[in-house]
Amino acid sequence: MPRNLLAVLSAAVVLFTASCPDPEKVNGPDEPKNTFALAPAAVYTVPTGVMVQLPDSVSGGTFSFLSGGGTLSVARILSGPKPSQPGKSFWVEYTGSSLARLEFPDTPGEIQVLYGYGVDLGSIDDATGRVERWTCVPVAESLCVTPGTSAQRHAAAVNQAWGFFGAILDSLPSTVSGRVATQVASGAAYEPTFYNSEDHKYKGFLYLTDLVPITRPMIFLGPSSTDHTIAHEVGHFMNHILCGESRYLVLEAQAPAEHIPGMAHPGRAMMVEDYAHFSDYFCTGTILNANPEEPWSMFQSFTASTGLSPSAVDWPSLEGFGAVLLTALVRRSPTIRSSAGQQEDFPVIGASFGDVWMLTASGAPGMGALRDTVEAFLGRRGQKALLPVLGERIGWRYNAKGRLVNEEGKPVSGAKVQAVCTAGGRTWRTPGTVRTGADGRFSLSRLFPGESALRVWQDKDSSDVTITIPWSRPTNQEVDLGDLTVGGALLELLRKTRWIDIKFEGEIRYSDGYTRGGILLTSFMDNYDPPLWNGTSFSLEKSVTFPSGSVRVAVQGKVNATGRLLESLHATYAVTSRDYNINQLFDLRDIEVEYYDEDAVWYGLEGAV
């Protein structure tokens, strides 16, 4: 604060009251029993008339009244709730009905700040919205803008704000941009008022009563505003316009008195700042010079989250994570740096900035609601399955433990386990695998949110076990997956097939004496119903009728627990026609399935070989 700030704006803090004869009843926000102690007051009788002015010896300022009348008293505040800035404080009472104005001389190069005590329902307010505190109040500049003064710097900030708003307007869909432009025109409901204040914030409403707010968009920008602070407050303004009254009322009352990027907000219930952080990214390419396209390095640059990880704090509760999620929809790079600094694959969604601005128009009040909004958006684009991958890559990930058992409940030891998610026509993996111990237990530090799978390798084969982790679960709570049953890896795949196609190498002698060197058992496999499985046993039956006759095939078989040994196979093949009848059957046992390579084994899954 400058040395003579008190001469500029009367001691940094002023308390106005219309009529409060007993200041001992005024309490502080954090100390209910704390009261104001006042020095003897200077009392003035305000003459009637137009633009009456009264110099005040206590504050050093000049009071102006539009019509005059009433009594004015000014007293030094000796003690009470401590303001956030140093300076002398004054208690001001006025009994008249005229609007009053307190003026101080403007000194070039100095910052003008004025604090008042009372209820403020701006974007910095607490969740209840009815707590008294010291907070910045609007300050009006003089009409004379001298080069180098705070007024000139504030004017430059206002021009920059309109420039950012124009850029956002140009990015909106044409179906919306015209309406938004009309709503902020001169005299319209959303025309903003700019105030010169270093307490940078946006307030969407005036509260003249506890029940009926009056729309009045107010943007507070001080001479020290940067591109980031201007873009941030313009983001609040844009969010208000897109959301409308009722939704932004909820958002504006969310933010706590103190908030910075990377700070955890339990319950994931504070989103108003994230929409403004996304505006900063859109306008400047970063969030306070940190890149949300690389969220791990971004959060490490903020003191509130430095050194933290999803296992240490609920990552989606961090301020700025919502902006990271929205940024992930528009980023074009197919790779992203991991928390370990390695490059990992990333799903490119291909959304436009206009798409994302329209998502903010939903006014989602919490991280869960924003996730639902993003999921619905991806669903409309046929990309819903990519959301768990996108979430995991930016930090919405879980750590878990579990135990693998076979169908008999015995532990599966020495198996490799990795988290995978199939989406967008490919399989996405988390890095590295772990092995189960002798007791079948394992732990993984990175799992996808929502529905995904664990890929389990046993010897040469692999199988997937589906798992689901609720998105609502905090990431810093370890997930216990319990016992997960895995059959033989090959058996797991066999159970998913749509047909059974078995070919034998060797001489097969049928019951009618016919001999051949090999057999393709399911000649009509495209027409078969999926095989029925009961444990390790399967059955398959199909009849096809032609004008000249019919064909019937029936198969019953059983494999061992791994699926690699065909323990029995009983098949019948019957052809009936005008010219001949064929009835073949055979019964095979203990046929070991040889493994060559992956390309030699075909599985009919979801209609594809």
PDB file of N, CA, C and O in Angstrom, residues 388-439:
ATOM      1  N   PRO A 388     -13.974 -42.218 -19.661  1.00  0.00           N
ATOM      2  CA  PRO A 388     -13.071 -42.761 -18.632  1.00  0.00           C
ATOM      3  C   PRO A 388     -11.595 -42.589 -18.977  1.00  0.00           C
ATOM      4  O   PRO A 388     -10.777 -42.340 -18.081  1.00  0.00           O
ATOM      5  N   VAL A 389     -11.247 -42.698 -20.254  1.00  0.00           N
ATOM      6  CA  VAL A 389      -9.852 -42.524 -20.657  1.00  0.00           C
ATOM      7  C   VAL A 389      -9.432 -41.066 -20.468  1.00  0.00           C
ATOM      8  O   VAL A 389      -8.379 -40.772 -19.893  1.00  0.00           O
ATOM      9  N   LEU A 390     -10.271 -40.153 -20.939  1.00  0.00           N
ATOM     10  CA  LEU A 390      -9.975 -38.730 -20.801  1.00  0.00           C
ATOM     11  C   LEU A 390      -9.821 -38.373 -19.322  1.00  0.00           C
ATOM     12  O   LEU A 390      -8.883 -37.666 -18.934  1.00  0.00           O
ATOM     13  N   GLY A 391     -10.748 -38.860 -18.489  1.00  0.00           N
ATOM     14  CA  GLY A 391     -10.691 -38.550 -17.065  1.00  0.00           C
ATOM     15  C   GLY A 391      -9.425 -39.080 -16.416  1.00  0.00           C
ATOM     16  O   GLY A 391      -8.764 -38.370 -15.641  1.00  0.00           O
ATOM     17  N   GLU A 392      -9.058 -40.325 -16.731  1.00  0.00           N
ATOM     18  CA  GLU A 392      -7.865 -40.916 -16.108  1.00  0.00           C
ATOM     19  C   GLU A 392      -6.611 -40.158 -16.480  1.00  0.00           C
ATOM     20  O   GLU A 392      -5.742 -39.922 -15.639  1.00  0.00           O
ATOM     21  N   ARG A 393      -6.530 -39.739 -17.733  1.00  0.00           N
ATOM     22  CA  ARG A 393      -5.311 -39.068 -18.190  1.00  0.00           C
ATOM     23  C   ARG A 393      -5.116 -37.703 -17.519  1.00  0.00           C
ATOM     24  O   ARG A 393      -3.988 -37.241 -17.359  1.00  0.00           O
ATOM     25  N   ILE A 394      -6.191 -37.026 -17.150  1.00  0.00           N
ATOM     26  CA  ILE A 394      -6.046 -35.696 -16.533  1.00  0.00           C
ATOM     27  C   ILE A 394      -6.081 -35.767 -15.003  1.00  0.00           C
ATOM     28  O   ILE A 394      -6.023 -34.727 -14.347  1.00  0.00           O
ATOM     29  N   GLY A 395      -6.193 -36.981 -14.444  1.00  0.00           N
ATOM     30  CA  GLY A 395      -6.073 -37.114 -12.994  1.00  0.00           C
ATOM     31  C   GLY A 395      -7.272 -37.665 -12.269  1.00  0.00           C
ATOM     32  O   GLY A 395      -7.200 -37.901 -11.060  1.00  0.00           O
ATOM     33  N   TRP A 396      -8.385 -37.892 -12.966  1.00  0.00           N
ATOM     34  CA  TRP A 396      -9.553 -38.496 -12.308  1.00  0.00           C
ATOM     35  C   TRP A 396      -9.313 -40.012 -12.318  1.00  0.00           C
ATOM     36  O   TRP A 396      -9.929 -40.754 -13.051  1.00  0.00           O
ATOM     37  N   ARG A 397      -8.396 -40.461 -11.475  1.00  0.00           N
ATOM     38  CA  ARG A 397      -7.952 -41.846 -11.474  1.00  0.00           C
ATOM     39  C   ARG A 397      -7.975 -42.394 -10.054  1.00  0.00           C
ATOM     40  O   ARG A 397      -8.012 -41.649  -9.079  1.00  0.00           O
ATOM     41  N   TYR A 398      -7.938 -43.707  -9.959  1.00  0.00           N
ATOM     42  CA  TYR A 398      -8.075 -44.360  -8.666  1.00  0.00           C
ATOM     43  C   TYR A 398      -6.956 -45.361  -8.426  1.00  0.00           C
ATOM     44  O   TYR A 398      -6.356 -45.885  -9.372  1.00  0.00           O
ATOM     45  N   ASN A 399      -6.675 -45.615  -7.170  1.00  0.00           N
ATOM     46  CA  ASN A 399      -5.766 -46.690  -6.797  1.00  0.00           C
ATOM     47  C   ASN A 399      -6.577 -47.750  -6.077  1.00  0.00           C
ATOM     48  O   ASN A 399      -7.517 -47.437  -5.336  1.00  0.00           O
ATOM     49  N   ALA A 400      -6.245 -49.030  -6.318  1.00  0.00           N
ATOM     50  CA  ALA A 400      -7.095 -50.102  -5.822  1.00  0.00           C
ATOM     51  C   ALA A 400      -6.285 -51.337  -5.469  1.00  0.00           C
ATOM     52  O   ALA A 400      -5.136 -51.511  -5.894  1.00  0.00           O
ATOM     53  N   LYS A 401      -6.917 -52.184  -4.694  1.00  0.00           N
ATOM     54  CA  LYS A 401      -6.361 -53.498  -4.381  1.00  0.00           C
ATOM     55  C   LYS A 401      -7.447 -54.540  -4.616  1.00  0.00           C
ATOM     56  O   LYS A 401      -8.640 -54.227  -4.684  1.00  0.00           O
ATOM     57  N   GLY A 402      -7.028 -55.800  -4.764  1.00  0.00           N
ATOM     58  CA  GLY A 402      -7.987 -56.872  -4.980  1.00  0.00           C
ATOM     59  C   GLY A 402      -7.306 -58.216  -4.920  1.00  0.00           C
ATOM     60  O   GLY A 402      -6.100 -58.324  -4.639  1.00  0.00           O
ATOM     61  N   ARG A 403      -8.074 -59.259  -5.207  1.00  0.00           N
ATOM     62  CA  ARG A 403      -7.528 -60.625  -5.202  1.00  0.00           C
ATOM     63  C   ARG A 403      -8.131 -61.393  -6.361  1.00  0.00           C
ATOM     64  O   ARG A 403      -9.349 -61.348  -6.586  1.00  0.00           O
ATOM     65  N   LEU A 404      -7.287 -62.070  -7.105  1.00  0.00           N
ATOM     66  CA  LEU A 404      -7.748 -62.895  -8.205  1.00  0.00           C
ATOM     67  C   LEU A 404      -7.929 -64.332  -7.721  1.00  0.00           C
ATOM     68  O   LEU A 404      -7.031 -64.898  -7.065  1.00  0.00           O
ATOM     69  N   VAL A 405      -9.085 -64.904  -8.038  1.00  0.00           N
ATOM     70  CA  VAL A 405      -9.356 -66.300  -7.691  1.00  0.00           C
ATOM     71  C   VAL A 405      -9.910 -66.990  -8.929  1.00  0.00           C
ATOM     72  O   VAL A 405     -10.463 -66.360  -9.831  1.00  0.00           O
ATOM     73  N   ASN A 406      -9.749 -68.338  -8.951  1.00  0.00           N
ATOM     74  CA  ASN A 406     -10.326 -69.089 -10.054  1.00  0.00           C
ATOM     75  C   ASN A 406     -11.763 -69.474  -9.719  1.00  0.00           C
ATOM     76  O   ASN A 406     -12.300 -69.080  -8.676  1.00  0.00           O
ATOM     77  N   GLU A 407     -12.382 -70.280 -10.580  1.00  0.00           N
ATOM     78  CA  GLU A 407     -13.784 -70.613 -10.381  1.00  0.00           C
ATOM     79  C   GLU A 407     -14.019 -71.477  -9.152  1.00  0.00           C
ATOM     80  O   GLU A 407     -15.137 -71.586  -8.656  1.00  0.00           O
ATOM     81  N   GLU A 408     -12.972 -72.047  -8.634  1.00  0.00           N
ATOM     82  CA  GLU A 408     -13.089 -72.839  -7.419  1.00  0.00           C
ATOM     83  C   GLU A 408     -12.789 -72.014  -6.176  1.00  0.00           C
ATOM     84  O   GLU A 408     -12.783 -72.538  -5.066  1.00  0.00           O
ATOM     85  N   GLY A 409     -12.539 -70.701  -6.375  1.00  0.00           N
ATOM     86  CA  GLY A 409     -12.259 -69.822  -5.241  1.00  0.00           C
ATOM     87  C   GLY A 409     -10.825 -69.851  -4.766  1.00  0.00           C
ATOM     88  O   GLY A 409     -10.501 -69.239  -3.743  1.00  0.00           O
ATOM     89  N   LYS A 410      -9.946 -70.543  -5.488  1.00  0.00           N
ATOM     90  CA  LYS A 410      -8.548 -70.617  -5.100  1.00  0.00           C
ATOM     91  C   LYS A 410      -7.778 -69.436  -5.695  1.00  0.00           C
ATOM     92  O   LYS A 410      -8.077 -68.984  -6.799  1.00  0.00           O
ATOM     93  N   PRO A 411      -6.786 -68.902  -4.967  1.00  0.00           N
ATOM     94  CA  PRO A 411      -6.051 -67.733  -5.468  1.00  0.00           C
ATOM     95  C   PRO A 411      -5.286 -68.048  -6.750  1.00  0.00           C
ATOM     96  O   PRO A 411      -4.764 -69.154  -6.931  1.00  0.00           O
ATOM     97  N   VAL A 412      -5.231 -67.045  -7.629  1.00  0.00           N
ATOM     98  CA  VAL A 412      -4.466 -67.143  -8.872  1.00  0.00           C
ATOM     99  C   VAL A 412      -3.156 -66.397  -8.647  1.00  0.00           C
ATOM    100  O   VAL A 412      -3.148 -65.166  -8.547  1.00  0.00           O
ATOM    101  N   SER A 413      -2.084 -67.109  -8.534  1.00  0.00           N
ATOM    102  CA  SER A 413      -0.791 -66.491  -8.233  1.00  0.00           C
ATOM    103  C   SER A 413       0.024 -66.290  -9.502  1.00  0.00           C
ATOM    104  O   SER A 413      -0.136 -67.013 -10.486  1.00  0.00           O
ATOM    105  N   GLY A 414       0.905 -65.313  -9.459  1.00  0.00           N
ATOM    106  CA  GLY A 414       1.833 -65.081 -10.554  1.00  0.00           C
ATOM    107  C   GLY A 414       1.225 -64.532 -11.823  1.00  0.00           C
ATOM    108  O   GLY A 414       1.898 -64.463 -12.857  1.00  0.00           O
ATOM    109  N   ALA A 415      -0.047 -64.103 -11.792  1.00  0.00           N
ATOM    110  CA  ALA A 415      -0.676 -63.542 -12.984  1.00  0.00           C
ATOM    111  C   ALA A 415      -0.333 -62.061 -13.108  1.00  0.00           C
ATOM    112  O   ALA A 415      -0.199 -61.352 -12.112  1.00  0.00           O
ATOM    113  N   LYS A 416      -0.144 -61.583 -14.318  1.00  0.00           N
ATOM    114  CA  LYS A 416       0.089 -60.158 -14.560  1.00  0.00           C
ATOM    115  C   LYS A 416      -1.252 -59.438 -14.694  1.00  0.00           C
ATOM    116  O   LYS A 416      -2.182 -59.951 -15.312  1.00  0.00           O
ATOM    117  N   VAL A 417      -1.344 -58.225 -14.125  1.00  0.00           N
ATOM    118  CA  VAL A 417      -2.588 -57.463 -14.118  1.00  0.00           C
ATOM    119  C   VAL A 417      -2.302 -56.048 -14.610  1.00  0.00           C
ATOM    120  O   VAL A 417      -1.313 -55.423 -14.212  1.00  0.00           O
ATOM    121  N   GLN A 418      -3.179 -55.540 -15.474  1.00  0.00           N
ATOM    122  CA  GLN A 418      -3.065 -54.167 -15.965  1.00  0.00           C
ATOM    123  C   GLN A 418      -4.465 -53.611 -16.198  1.00  0.00           C
ATOM    124  O   GLN A 418      -5.383 -54.342 -16.589  1.00  0.00           O
ATOM    125  N   ALA A 419      -4.632 -52.307 -15.946  1.00  0.00           N
ATOM    126  CA  ALA A 419      -5.917 -51.653 -16.198  1.00  0.00           C
ATOM    127  C   ALA A 419      -6.025 -51.300 -17.669  1.00  0.00           C
ATOM    128  O   ALA A 419      -5.091 -50.734 -18.256  1.00  0.00           O
ATOM    129  N   VAL A 420      -7.167 -51.627 -18.280  1.00  0.00           N
ATOM    130  CA  VAL A 420      -7.397 -51.319 -19.692  1.00  0.00           C
ATOM    131  C   VAL A 420      -8.808 -50.774 -19.856  1.00  0.00           C
ATOM    132  O   VAL A 420      -9.689 -50.990 -19.022  1.00  0.00           O
ATOM    133  N   CYS A 421      -9.009 -50.033 -20.920  1.00  0.00           N
ATOM    134  CA  CYS A 421     -10.330 -49.502 -21.253  1.00  0.00           C
ATOM    135  C   CYS A 421     -10.464 -49.527 -22.776  1.00  0.00           C
ATOM    136  O   CYS A 421      -9.617 -48.969 -23.485  1.00  0.00           O
ATOM    137  N   THR A 422     -11.496 -50.194 -23.254  1.00  0.00           N
ATOM    138  CA  THR A 422     -11.722 -50.276 -24.691  1.00  0.00           C
ATOM    139  C   THR A 422     -12.696 -49.176 -25.108  1.00  0.00           C
ATOM    140  O   THR A 422     -13.830 -49.122 -24.618  1.00  0.00           O
ATOM    141  N   ALA A 423     -12.247 -48.286 -25.972  1.00  0.00           N
ATOM    142  CA  ALA A 423     -13.073 -47.150 -26.401  1.00  0.00           C
ATOM    143  C   ALA A 423     -12.501 -46.576 -27.680  1.00  0.00           C
ATOM    144  O   ALA A 423     -11.290 -46.607 -27.905  1.00  0.00           O
ATOM    145  N   GLY A 424     -13.385 -46.064 -28.523  1.00  0.00           N
ATOM    146  CA  GLY A 424     -12.938 -45.427 -29.749  1.00  0.00           C
ATOM    147  C   GLY A 424     -12.229 -46.375 -30.695  1.00  0.00           C
ATOM    148  O   GLY A 424     -11.331 -45.962 -31.441  1.00  0.00           O
ATOM    149  N   GLY A 425     -12.618 -47.656 -30.666  1.00  0.00           N
ATOM    150  CA  GLY A 425     -12.026 -48.619 -31.580  1.00  0.00           C
ATOM    151  C   GLY A 425     -10.633 -49.091 -31.211  1.00  0.00           C
ATOM    152  O   GLY A 425      -9.927 -49.659 -32.053  1.00  0.00           O
ATOM    153  N   ARG A 426     -10.207 -48.862 -29.964  1.00  0.00           N
ATOM    154  CA  ARG A 426      -8.879 -49.303 -29.556  1.00  0.00           C
ATOM    155  C   ARG A 426      -8.868 -49.565 -28.056  1.00  0.00           C
ATOM    156  O   ARG A 426      -9.826 -49.252 -27.339  1.00  0.00           O
ATOM    157  N   THR A 427      -7.779 -50.143 -27.585  1.00  0.00           N
ATOM    158  CA  THR A 427      -7.613 -50.420 -26.163  1.00  0.00           C
ATOM    159  C   THR A 427      -6.618 -49.425 -25.570  1.00  0.00           C
ATOM    160  O   THR A 427      -5.508 -49.271 -26.068  1.00  0.00           O
ATOM    161  N   TRP A 428      -7.040 -48.759 -24.493  1.00  0.00           N
ATOM    162  CA  TRP A 428      -6.197 -47.796 -23.782  1.00  0.00           C
ATOM    163  C   TRP A 428      -5.712 -48.474 -22.511  1.00  0.00           C
ATOM    164  O   TRP A 428      -6.461 -49.181 -21.846  1.00  0.00           O
ATOM    165  N   ARG A 429      -4.472 -48.245 -22.151  1.00  0.00           N
ATOM    166  CA  ARG A 429      -3.877 -48.915 -21.010  1.00  0.00           C
ATOM    167  C   ARG A 429      -3.263 -47.893 -20.056  1.00  0.00           C
ATOM    168  O   ARG A 429      -2.860 -46.808 -20.473  1.00  0.00           O
ATOM    169  N   THR A 430      -3.201 -48.246 -18.799  1.00  0.00           N
ATOM    170  CA  THR A 430      -2.361 -47.495 -17.875  1.00  0.00           C
ATOM    171  C   THR A 430      -0.984 -48.142 -17.903  1.00  0.00           C
ATOM    172  O   THR A 430      -0.852 -49.331 -18.181  1.00  0.00           O
ATOM    173  N   PRO A 431       0.063 -47.371 -17.637  1.00  0.00           N
ATOM    174  CA  PRO A 431       1.419 -47.920 -17.805  1.00  0.00           C
ATOM    175  C   PRO A 431       1.758 -48.973 -16.758  1.00  0.00           C
ATOM    176  O   PRO A 431       1.374 -48.868 -15.593  1.00  0.00           O
ATOM    177  N   GLY A 432       2.473 -50.002 -17.206  1.00  0.00           N
ATOM    178  CA  GLY A 432       2.998 -51.001 -16.281  1.00  0.00           C
ATOM    179  C   GLY A 432       1.989 -52.058 -15.876  1.00  0.00           C
ATOM    180  O   GLY A 432       0.774 -51.891 -15.999  1.00  0.00           O
ATOM    181  N   THR A 433       2.511 -53.191 -15.428  1.00  0.00           N
ATOM    182  CA  THR A 433       1.690 -54.280 -14.914  1.00  0.00           C
ATOM    183  C   THR A 433       2.201 -54.667 -13.534  1.00  0.00           C
ATOM    184  O   THR A 433       3.327 -54.337 -13.153  1.00  0.00           O
ATOM    185  N   VAL A 434       1.356 -55.359 -12.782  1.00  0.00           N
ATOM    186  CA  VAL A 434       1.761 -55.905 -11.488  1.00  0.00           C
ATOM    187  C   VAL A 434       1.456 -57.399 -11.505  1.00  0.00           C
ATOM    188  O   VAL A 434       0.632 -57.872 -12.295  1.00  0.00           O
ATOM    189  N   ARG A 435       2.124 -58.145 -10.644  1.00  0.00           N
ATOM    190  CA  ARG A 435       1.876 -59.571 -10.541  1.00  0.00           C
ATOM    191  C   ARG A 435       1.174 -59.889  -9.221  1.00  0.00           C
ATOM    192  O   ARG A 435       1.446 -59.263  -8.194  1.00  0.00           O
ATOM    193  N   THR A 436       0.284 -60.855  -9.301  1.00  0.00           N
ATOM    194  CA  THR A 436      -0.382 -61.293  -8.081  1.00  0.00           C
ATOM    195  C   THR A 436       0.581 -62.111  -7.241  1.00  0.00           C
ATOM    196  O   THR A 436       1.455 -62.813  -7.748  1.00  0.00           O
ATOM    197  N   GLY A 437       0.409 -62.014  -5.918  1.00  0.00           N
ATOM    198  CA  GLY A 437       1.238 -62.793  -5.020  1.00  0.00           C
ATOM    199  C   GLY A 437       0.729 -64.212  -4.888  1.00  0.00           C
ATOM    200  O   GLY A 437      -0.224 -64.636  -5.566  1.00  0.00           O
ATOM    201  N   ALA A 438       1.344 -64.946  -3.996  1.00  0.00           N
ATOM    202  CA  ALA A 438       0.929 -66.336  -3.777  1.00  0.00           C
ATOM    203  C   ALA A 438      -0.517 -66.416  -3.309  1.00  0.00           C
ATOM    204  O   ALA A 438      -1.201 -67.418  -3.546  1.00  0.00           O
ATOM    205  N   ASP A 439      -0.979 -65.364  -2.653  1.00  0.00           N
ATOM    206  CA  ASP A 439      -2.358 -65.332  -2.184  1.00  0.00           C
ATOM    207  C   ASP A 439      -3.309 -64.737  -3.214  1.00  0.00           C
ATOM    208  O   ASP A 439      -4.490 -64.522  -2.930  1.00  0.00           O
TER     209      ASP A 439
END
